[in-house]
XYZ file of C-alpha atoms in Angstrom:
658
model
C 0.000 0.000 0.000
C 1.551 3.279 -1.055
C 0.657 6.609 0.494
C -1.839 8.301 -1.806
C -3.179 11.834 -1.425
C -6.424 10.599 0.135
C -4.637 8.560 2.802
C -4.025 10.080 6.199
C -0.788 9.242 7.996
C -0.193 9.594 11.733
C 3.590 9.932 12.061
C 5.134 9.263 15.476
C 8.680 9.752 16.802
C 10.981 7.118 18.250
C 14.156 7.614 20.216
C 14.776 3.852 20.122
C 13.518 0.891 18.112
C 11.612 -0.333 21.174
C 9.740 2.971 21.386
C 9.108 2.730 17.645
C 7.387 -0.635 18.093
C 5.181 0.786 20.814
C 4.295 3.767 18.612
C 3.055 1.348 15.958
C 1.072 -0.703 18.486
C -0.536 2.499 19.761
C -1.670 3.496 16.282
C 1.134 5.122 14.280
C 0.927 4.707 10.513
C 4.603 5.634 10.242
C 7.542 6.186 12.590
C 10.584 8.410 12.180
C 13.813 7.500 13.953
C 17.477 8.455 13.960
C 20.152 6.248 12.453
C 23.758 5.851 13.645
C 24.712 9.299 12.372
C 23.751 12.535 10.611
C 20.409 12.913 12.396
C 19.361 16.257 13.876
C 19.028 14.757 17.365
C 22.579 14.068 18.516
C 21.627 11.699 21.358
C 18.913 9.706 19.589
C 20.967 7.299 17.499
C 20.180 3.709 16.543
C 22.169 1.043 14.715
C 21.164 -0.107 11.259
C 20.462 -3.578 12.692
C 18.031 -2.126 15.243
C 16.284 -0.156 12.528
C 16.058 -3.263 10.307
C 14.231 -5.070 13.114
C 11.818 -2.165 13.474
C 11.200 -2.179 9.720
C 10.217 -5.856 9.812
C 7.820 -5.186 12.686
C 6.280 -2.140 11.017
C 5.774 -3.727 7.615
C 3.538 -6.415 9.134
C 1.027 -3.590 9.582
C 2.105 -1.831 6.375
C 3.374 1.007 8.535
C 6.412 2.841 7.209
C 9.773 3.657 8.774
C 11.537 6.935 8.001
C 15.106 7.638 9.087
C 16.139 11.205 9.851
C 19.356 12.019 8.026
C 18.770 15.728 8.339
C 21.975 17.449 9.397
C 23.995 19.598 7.036
C 27.024 17.643 5.899
C 30.660 18.686 5.970
C 32.661 17.786 2.859
C 34.407 14.931 4.653
C 31.040 13.445 5.654
C 29.620 13.059 2.156
C 31.070 9.605 1.516
C 30.139 8.173 4.960
C 26.622 9.580 4.562
C 26.338 7.974 1.138
C 27.403 4.593 2.555
C 24.841 4.928 5.336
C 22.066 5.565 2.819
C 22.921 2.292 1.059
C 22.875 0.434 4.392
C 19.518 1.897 5.366
C 18.061 1.001 1.988
C 19.247 -2.591 2.400
C 17.634 -2.599 5.868
C 14.278 -1.896 4.228
C 13.818 1.718 5.336
C 10.983 3.403 3.451
C 12.248 6.989 3.281
C 14.918 9.416 4.440
C 14.147 12.798 5.995
C 16.865 15.144 4.755
C 17.915 18.790 4.920
C 21.125 18.816 2.878
C 20.587 19.034 -0.887
C 23.822 17.078 -1.319
C 21.713 13.923 -1.025
C 20.051 14.752 -4.333
C 23.443 14.892 -6.052
C 24.715 11.574 -4.662
C 24.668 8.146 -6.278
C 22.221 6.536 -3.850
C 19.576 3.791 -4.112
C 16.037 4.717 -5.214
C 14.883 5.471 -1.676
C 12.146 8.030 -1.156
C 13.293 11.438 0.101
C 11.344 13.735 2.413
C 12.235 17.403 2.900
C 12.902 18.008 6.600
C 11.364 20.856 8.546
C 14.983 22.128 8.611
C 14.487 23.041 4.955
C 12.360 25.980 6.177
C 9.426 25.498 3.817
C 7.252 28.597 4.206
C 6.337 29.536 0.645
C 4.374 27.853 -2.110
C 7.205 28.561 -4.568
C 9.797 26.757 -2.458
C 7.464 23.839 -1.784
C 6.744 23.462 -5.495
C 10.470 23.544 -6.293
C 11.286 20.836 -3.735
C 8.478 18.651 -5.039
C 9.814 19.030 -8.576
C 13.433 18.134 -7.743
C 12.471 14.778 -6.239
C 11.033 15.120 -2.721
C 7.958 12.991 -2.114
C 6.953 14.503 1.228
C 7.386 18.070 2.519
C 7.489 18.967 6.225
C 6.126 22.498 6.393
C 7.251 25.153 8.851
C 5.407 25.057 12.167
C 4.708 28.796 11.972
C 2.330 28.565 9.007
C -1.351 29.340 9.347
C -4.030 27.038 7.979
C -4.743 29.363 5.001
C -1.008 29.410 4.174
C -0.902 25.604 4.354
C -3.883 25.431 2.019
C -2.143 27.694 -0.505
C 0.987 25.518 -0.457
C -1.011 22.284 -0.738
C -2.997 23.607 -3.689
C 0.197 24.753 -5.423
C 1.989 21.432 -4.887
C -1.073 19.353 -5.767
C -0.385 15.645 -6.193
C 3.358 16.200 -6.659
C 4.173 15.662 -2.961
C 2.542 14.799 0.351
C 2.128 17.695 2.798
C 3.345 16.973 6.336
C 2.784 19.216 9.363
C 3.665 19.076 13.059
C 0.574 18.632 15.226
C 2.123 18.154 18.669
C 5.248 18.605 20.764
C 7.979 21.061 21.636
C 8.314 24.217 19.542
C 11.631 25.730 18.521
C 11.171 29.490 18.689
C 13.167 30.037 15.489
C 12.144 28.922 12.038
C 13.648 25.438 11.719
C 17.033 25.592 10.039
C 17.300 29.322 10.790
C 18.773 29.142 14.314
C 22.498 29.688 14.860
C 22.632 30.984 18.414
C 23.814 27.651 19.813
C 26.708 27.461 17.361
C 27.638 31.119 17.868
C 27.875 30.708 21.647
C 29.052 27.115 22.148
C 30.117 25.702 18.792
C 27.239 23.222 19.011
C 25.252 23.519 15.813
C 21.492 22.940 15.753
C 21.810 22.237 12.024
C 24.198 19.438 12.899
C 22.068 17.884 15.626
C 23.655 19.346 18.751
C 21.549 22.312 19.898
C 22.373 23.750 23.348
C 18.766 25.048 23.716
C 19.595 28.668 24.402
C 15.907 29.386 23.818
C 15.036 27.830 27.180
C 17.296 30.182 29.204
C 16.035 33.171 31.225
C 16.475 36.598 29.595
C 15.948 40.237 30.511
C 14.397 42.507 27.879
C 15.255 46.214 27.894
C 14.918 49.276 25.726
C 18.073 50.881 24.366
C 17.850 53.386 27.215
C 18.107 50.561 29.738
C 14.467 50.639 30.835
C 13.435 47.081 31.762
C 10.443 45.609 29.933
C 10.744 42.047 31.306
C 13.141 40.757 33.939
C 14.585 37.249 34.112
C 11.889 35.599 32.005
C 12.167 32.697 29.580
C 11.339 35.030 26.719
C 12.346 32.694 23.887
C 10.696 29.592 25.338
C 7.473 28.613 23.617
C 4.579 26.609 24.934
C 4.186 23.196 23.340
C 2.295 22.621 20.110
C -1.154 21.021 20.352
C -3.327 20.935 17.240
C -5.974 18.583 18.666
C -8.740 21.083 17.934
C -7.523 21.828 14.383
C -7.018 18.353 12.906
C -10.017 18.379 10.603
C -9.207 21.892 9.374
C -5.604 20.852 8.687
C -6.731 17.818 6.709
C -9.195 19.958 4.768
C -6.330 22.351 3.986
C -4.344 19.519 2.397
C -2.186 18.064 5.175
C -1.859 14.308 4.731
C 0.848 13.436 7.249
C 0.210 14.491 10.864
C 3.548 14.581 12.659
C 4.218 14.288 16.387
C 7.475 15.853 17.636
C 9.642 13.985 20.115
C 12.719 11.952 19.165
C 14.102 12.761 22.627
C 10.873 11.824 24.426
C 10.402 8.782 26.629
C 8.191 5.741 26.116
C 5.247 7.069 28.150
C 5.068 10.257 26.056
C 5.058 8.362 22.755
C 2.432 5.873 23.930
C 0.157 8.572 25.322
C 0.383 11.144 22.537
C 0.215 8.598 19.708
C -2.871 6.974 21.241
C -4.461 10.387 21.816
C -4.149 11.403 18.161
C -5.021 7.920 16.888
C -8.391 8.222 18.569
C -8.978 11.759 17.285
C -7.988 10.876 13.718
C -10.133 7.717 13.733
C -13.154 9.782 14.743
C -12.556 12.042 11.736
C -12.045 9.121 9.346
C -15.295 7.484 10.462
C -17.315 10.470 9.237
C -15.100 11.334 6.249
C -15.235 8.607 3.562
C -12.954 10.654 1.284
C -10.038 9.958 3.638
C -8.546 6.591 4.592
C -5.938 5.370 7.028
C -2.436 4.900 5.620
C -1.697 1.564 7.328
C -3.529 -1.560 8.452
C -5.039 -2.722 11.700
C -6.877 -1.347 14.702
C -5.292 -0.360 18.011
C -7.060 -1.157 21.261
C -5.807 1.229 23.956
C -5.814 -0.052 27.549
C -5.607 3.365 29.237
C -7.193 6.793 28.827
C -4.856 8.987 26.761
C -4.374 12.485 28.155
C -1.811 14.857 26.591
C -1.855 17.017 29.728
C -0.318 14.193 31.776
C 2.974 13.963 29.919
C 5.668 16.634 29.690
C 4.581 19.930 28.184
C 5.152 23.618 28.830
C 1.530 24.558 28.355
C -0.364 24.218 25.084
C -0.775 26.434 22.028
C -1.849 25.962 18.439
C 0.899 28.506 17.661
C 0.054 30.392 14.431
C -2.329 27.836 12.884
C -5.366 30.006 13.571
C -3.611 33.381 13.621
C -1.163 35.262 15.829
C -1.896 35.150 19.559
C -0.304 36.796 22.575
C -0.155 33.683 24.795
C 2.200 31.389 22.893
C 5.182 31.819 25.232
C 6.121 29.756 28.296
C 7.831 32.784 29.835
C 7.574 31.776 33.504
C 9.292 28.387 33.234
C 10.460 25.897 30.600
C 9.611 23.077 33.014
C 6.552 20.823 33.116
C 4.210 22.310 35.701
C 1.446 19.795 35.094
C -2.252 20.053 35.922
C -3.693 22.079 38.782
C -4.308 19.686 41.674
C -5.537 21.847 44.546
C -4.467 24.333 47.210
C -2.463 24.138 50.437
C -4.843 23.594 53.379
C -2.382 23.168 56.261
C 1.390 22.888 56.706
C 3.157 20.863 59.405
C 6.805 20.253 60.214
C 7.221 17.426 57.711
C 3.830 17.294 55.994
C 1.278 19.411 54.196
C -2.406 19.002 53.538
C -4.077 19.752 50.201
C -7.700 20.153 49.254
C -8.391 18.641 45.866
C -11.171 17.076 43.822
C -8.630 14.590 42.399
C -7.491 11.242 43.778
C -3.823 11.204 44.808
C -1.305 8.355 45.011
C 2.018 7.625 46.681
C 4.826 8.777 44.366
C 2.927 11.633 42.738
C 5.070 14.559 41.569
C 3.920 17.933 42.926
C 5.051 21.491 42.329
C 4.189 25.082 43.147
C 5.511 28.542 42.333
C 7.814 30.287 44.814
C 8.423 33.782 43.502
C 9.389 33.093 39.886
C 10.721 29.569 40.412
C 8.905 26.248 40.087
C 9.549 24.153 43.205
C 9.071 20.422 42.725
C 8.732 17.637 45.261
C 7.698 13.987 45.333
C 4.881 12.791 47.571
C 6.371 9.845 49.424
C 3.016 8.990 51.006
C -0.492 10.412 50.707
C -3.448 9.769 52.965
C -7.022 10.966 52.677
C -7.961 12.885 55.846
C -11.579 13.781 55.162
C -13.514 16.301 53.116
C -14.147 20.023 53.164
C -17.637 21.450 53.534
C -17.602 22.027 49.781
C -16.991 18.310 49.244
C -13.330 18.459 48.197
C -10.982 15.748 49.451
C -8.343 16.605 52.040
C -5.020 14.820 51.490
C -2.100 14.689 53.885
C 1.166 14.523 51.949
C 4.560 13.547 53.355
C 7.129 14.878 50.834
C 10.526 13.359 50.139
C 12.151 16.719 50.961
C 10.483 18.493 53.927
C 12.725 21.559 53.436
C 10.443 22.725 50.594
C 7.732 23.326 53.203
C 9.578 26.242 54.744
C 7.661 29.411 53.951
C 4.882 27.567 52.124
C 1.725 29.616 52.549
C -1.860 28.475 52.962
C -3.850 28.844 49.767
C -0.839 28.281 47.483
C -1.887 26.484 44.300
C -0.290 23.064 43.808
C -0.026 21.216 40.505
C 0.718 17.578 39.721
C 3.256 16.888 36.986
C 3.479 13.140 37.622
C 0.408 11.006 38.197
C 2.207 7.957 39.550
C -0.661 5.482 39.160
C -1.357 6.643 35.600
C 2.321 6.325 34.662
C 2.509 2.814 36.164
C -0.257 1.780 33.759
C 1.922 2.904 30.856
C 4.820 0.744 32.029
C 2.656 -2.321 31.416
C 1.206 -3.549 28.147
C -0.962 -0.584 27.209
C -2.127 -1.304 23.649
C -2.690 -4.099 21.185
C -2.894 -3.756 17.420
C -4.702 -6.355 15.360
C -5.703 -6.867 11.741
C -9.104 -8.391 10.896
C -8.907 -11.753 9.139
C -11.442 -14.144 7.612
C -10.821 -17.908 7.857
C -12.074 -20.589 5.479
C -11.594 -24.336 6.116
C -12.190 -26.643 3.171
C -11.636 -30.246 2.109
C -8.916 -31.410 -0.300
C -8.041 -34.756 -1.807
C -5.282 -35.080 0.792
C -7.149 -33.721 3.818
C -7.891 -30.102 4.780
C -6.895 -26.634 3.647
C -7.155 -23.447 5.713
C -7.183 -20.082 3.902
C -6.760 -16.779 5.697
C -7.718 -13.489 4.022
C -6.983 -10.207 5.782
C -8.513 -6.737 5.585
C -6.121 -5.793 2.750
C -7.354 -8.818 0.735
C -4.051 -10.604 1.109
C -4.525 -14.373 1.321
C -2.440 -17.383 2.298
C -3.209 -21.042 2.806
C -1.859 -24.068 4.629
C -2.671 -27.767 4.142
C -3.120 -30.645 6.520
C -2.629 -34.142 5.130
C -4.902 -36.596 6.923
C -7.534 -39.229 6.392
C -10.896 -37.622 7.034
C -13.129 -39.511 9.450
C -16.664 -38.429 10.402
C -17.040 -36.915 13.846
C -19.087 -38.793 16.456
C -20.864 -35.762 17.929
C -21.911 -33.483 15.061
C -22.883 -30.310 16.954
C -19.871 -30.506 19.235
C -17.545 -31.068 16.239
C -18.750 -27.912 14.440
C -18.285 -25.852 17.595
C -14.852 -27.353 18.280
C -13.616 -26.532 14.782
C -14.749 -22.891 15.082
C -13.367 -22.497 18.585
C -9.908 -23.828 17.771
C -9.581 -21.958 14.495
C -10.439 -18.666 16.212
C -7.587 -18.944 18.742
C -5.408 -16.188 17.274
C -4.595 -14.525 20.586
C -0.783 -14.499 20.291
C -0.806 -13.127 16.757
C -1.579 -9.802 15.095
C -4.842 -11.227 13.735
C -8.409 -11.195 15.029
C -10.992 -13.499 13.485
C -13.946 -11.727 11.845
C -15.679 -14.801 10.476
C -14.989 -18.500 10.088
C -16.388 -20.366 7.122
C -16.476 -24.170 7.217
C -16.718 -25.413 3.626
C -17.073 -29.051 4.642
C -19.452 -31.734 3.383
C -19.816 -32.902 6.987
C -18.073 -32.350 10.331
C -14.847 -34.324 10.438
C -12.944 -35.441 13.465
C -9.711 -33.424 13.590
C -7.327 -33.779 16.548
C -6.898 -30.459 18.339
C -3.102 -30.620 17.974
C -3.414 -31.074 14.208
C -5.888 -28.215 13.859
C -3.646 -25.938 15.927
C -0.679 -26.739 13.700
C -2.742 -26.031 10.583
C -3.782 -22.669 12.021
C -0.185 -21.778 12.956
C 1.059 -22.705 9.470
C -1.643 -20.572 7.825
C -0.846 -17.602 10.099
C 2.875 -17.878 9.289
C 2.072 -18.026 5.571
C -0.156 -14.941 5.814
C 2.502 -12.967 7.692
C 5.013 -13.809 4.980
C 2.495 -12.937 2.285
C 1.923 -9.521 3.891
C 5.642 -8.788 3.950
C 5.965 -9.921 0.340
C 2.988 -7.803 -0.705
C 4.491 -4.650 0.796
C 5.905 -2.455 -1.941
C 8.362 0.128 -0.740
C 7.514 3.489 -2.304
C 10.074 4.360 -4.952
C 12.060 7.548 -5.119
C 10.410 10.181 -7.249
C 12.299 11.344 -10.318
C 12.932 15.073 -10.731
C 11.071 16.851 -13.482
C 12.814 17.800 -16.711
C 14.043 20.317 -17.596
C 15.572 21.090 -14.208
C 13.334 23.501 -12.273
C 14.719 26.898 -11.329
C 15.123 27.786 -7.651
C 12.921 30.755 -6.616
C 15.971 32.901 -5.762
C 19.253 33.606 -7.546
C 21.188 34.513 -4.394
C 21.636 32.447 -1.224
C 23.075 33.727 2.051
C 24.369 31.671 4.969
C 20.694 31.034 5.806
C 20.568 28.397 3.036
C 22.971 26.171 5.063
C 25.189 25.195 2.113
C 28.137 23.392 3.717
C 29.597 21.162 1.001
C 30.394 20.996 -2.695
C 27.459 18.791 -3.666
C 24.896 21.140 -2.121
C 26.638 24.035 -3.892
C 26.515 22.054 -7.127
C 22.798 21.371 -6.637
C 21.870 25.031 -6.291
C 24.101 26.102 -9.187
C 22.393 23.514 -11.376
C 19.046 25.055 -10.479
C 19.923 28.615 -11.385
C 21.393 30.103 -8.202
C 24.257 32.447 -9.085
C 25.547 33.632 -5.724
C 25.967 31.153 -2.826
C 27.414 32.029 0.543
C 28.647 29.243 2.831
C 26.739 27.975 5.860
C 27.159 29.777 9.183
C 29.145 26.758 10.425
C 31.861 27.611 7.879
C 32.745 30.594 10.128
C 32.836 33.206 7.388
C 30.108 35.342 9.011
C 32.191 37.153 11.607
C 30.033 40.243 12.109
C 26.621 40.681 13.691
C 23.994 38.646 11.844
C 20.638 37.050 12.556
C 21.265 34.181 14.947
C 17.547 33.472 15.187
C 14.672 34.369 12.908
C 11.352 33.943 14.652
C 7.665 34.477 14.034
C 7.379 34.990 17.789
C 7.673 38.720 18.491
C 8.472 40.160 21.909
C 7.164 43.569 20.903
C 3.815 41.942 20.246
C 3.974 39.925 23.504
C 4.426 43.129 25.516
C 1.936 45.265 23.559
C 4.676 47.344 21.912
C 3.858 46.433 18.317
C 3.068 49.356 15.968
C 0.342 47.234 14.369
C -1.318 46.818 17.762
C -1.285 50.595 18.212
C -2.906 51.240 14.864
C -6.175 53.064 15.379
C -5.712 53.523 19.141
C -6.268 57.188 19.987
C -3.210 58.914 21.428
C -0.906 55.955 20.716
C -0.475 55.792 16.960
C 2.891 57.175 15.915
C 4.440 56.811 19.381
C 5.243 53.110 19.149
C 8.174 52.349 16.848
C 9.749 49.026 15.826
C 13.108 50.149 17.143
C 15.705 47.609 18.391
C 15.343 46.128 21.856
C 18.081 44.473 23.917
C 17.991 40.883 25.167
C 20.380 39.767 27.910
C 21.159 36.410 29.498
C 24.086 36.285 31.878
C 27.035 37.828 30.049
C 25.404 37.502 26.634
C 23.717 40.473 24.960
C 21.690 40.395 21.756
C 19.989 43.084 19.715
C 16.418 42.452 18.622
C 15.429 43.804 15.240
C 11.941 43.661 13.814
C 10.824 43.064 10.241
C 7.258 44.303 10.457
C 6.152 43.544 6.912
C 6.581 39.738 7.269
C 5.986 40.007 11.050
C 9.349 38.529 12.096
C 11.839 39.113 14.884
C 15.606 38.739 14.422
C 17.931 37.963 17.332
C 21.212 39.561 16.288
C 24.653 38.513 17.519
C 28.216 37.537 16.629
C 30.183 34.316 16.455
C 32.455 33.942 19.484
C 36.128 34.347 18.616
C 37.148 31.029 20.151
C 34.407 29.254 18.174
C 35.712 30.783 14.945
C 39.129 29.230 15.626
C 37.769 25.720 16.097
C 38.786 23.115 13.491
C 36.152 21.873 11.023
C 33.841 19.098 12.244
C 35.847 16.296 10.682
C 39.472 15.389 11.185
C 39.628 14.157 7.579
C 41.668 16.680 5.556
C 39.762 17.997 2.559
C 40.078 20.662 -0.059
C 36.683 22.003 -1.058
C 36.400 21.883 -4.863
C 34.354 25.075 -4.950
C 34.533 28.775 -4.362
C 31.931 30.734 -2.417
C 31.559 34.159 -3.976
C 30.877 37.226 -1.845
C 29.920 39.019 -5.035
C 28.160 37.793 -8.114
C 30.789 36.357 -10.510
C 31.236 38.247 -13.767
């Protein structure tokens, strides 16, 4: 089954192959995972052998496995990356998620290529170009609104599948357009090693020194949650719904995948024009709740327009759900009033000034009820020192529901494929045919001399009962047809073996029937890139990427920021998030307000964190904020990322060549 435009794909992340299997069991139609290198999550690597095992598991359900190979490549890494692509293809991987255009210039197997979110796809022209040069799937920028997504989808048409992030952490900068980590630490986000400067506390001032915001996490966004917008996104042309989280743990992947599986299934039930992109049904053994796993608050970001509450300015930590308020405080205990049930091991937190204070509840005990009917819980924390200064009436949240998390440590989902069984007679004995929901069939034979059964009614029932025992397989019996002239006596052991042989044959038939989607050929003649000049923002770091852009009409190409040729102040972050807007200082907000218009100007602001100072500049026409800064001198002197000596067979021109 190949992914057609009418098929809807739920795409889940996996830090490990084990988590990938659980994502599939909990309803993922596809899983993306990091390989042994060149993935944009430095600490989420997996061996090719581990990925091959995951591929085998996924293909039983006709789910697909994508490997993220989405860092920009240094010249010395081109050959190792090419070898890895061949290994992943041999392992059965369905597609690669890539950022570096060098991959399109390499001699690689016909594996499908997906354009990573790091490609910064914000315009219909760029999306159309990428579809025409050979990308089958395009991961759009998270900052796009639903009308913008619709415009891109209509422009691209059937040429590529549109993919969009529906859940998870949000990078404040446009993906692929963040260099602050490399400038400060030498750790490049475009090479999978971001230091997450966006989660640090900052102070925002005017040029005069007047403080606008003090010690706030001003570049830290709430987490993405598009639960309420799924149907609108699908109507706009999105066909792959992507969950962020290749660093996330097993509980997160189980919970969030199951949550969206249920929401998507509800939409598919009432929308016959859309179909699921893989096979089987997932039974979930717990109640999914996205608020119970790590998040910094929820936002739909810019999907339904700009809002002023997208930032997690107070803390980048997981505060959790409001639990109750402090009722009493003792020397080594506190009492809470809450309408919720508590458990030993729950994680609690509260705000003390501007800091989130967390503590574990070693033991909890219900101590009665308030007049309003709320439960009173006595909590003995693992660290009584947090009780000092704790005031009555303080709100307490729970960021770990211990009992709920324990349920996720157990088997929490099962995925099965409907199958129809037919038992018939042959000249040699019996034949059992299994046909699944994808109309794939397989048979097994049992050689035996047929003898009439003694008890007719009991024999019919016994045959049906034993054939339906598919409990340790991925199959669930929908109907059993007995095409027999009369009930025969069949030993239970023989019937069980016949059933096992037929199941094994059907599993093999499913794997054989799976056709890996082929790589799409580029259109001819070669399409022209929408721009003729590329700055460091294009992330061109090697000769093959340079060659790619030259072939497609780009005349002037500057090297990537990681090449250390940008020594002056440049944009280290480009964001749709705007601090002027967040603090009601935007000229557009002042438009039409009596006595204000003309007094608010988009002048630079200053952002400070520790010893670091950045200038904020504002591009009001596209509604963007630029965090300006310089590359640290000691970073500039660092050797290139590979010890392999190379001579780049290209020249980056600062001016257009004559």
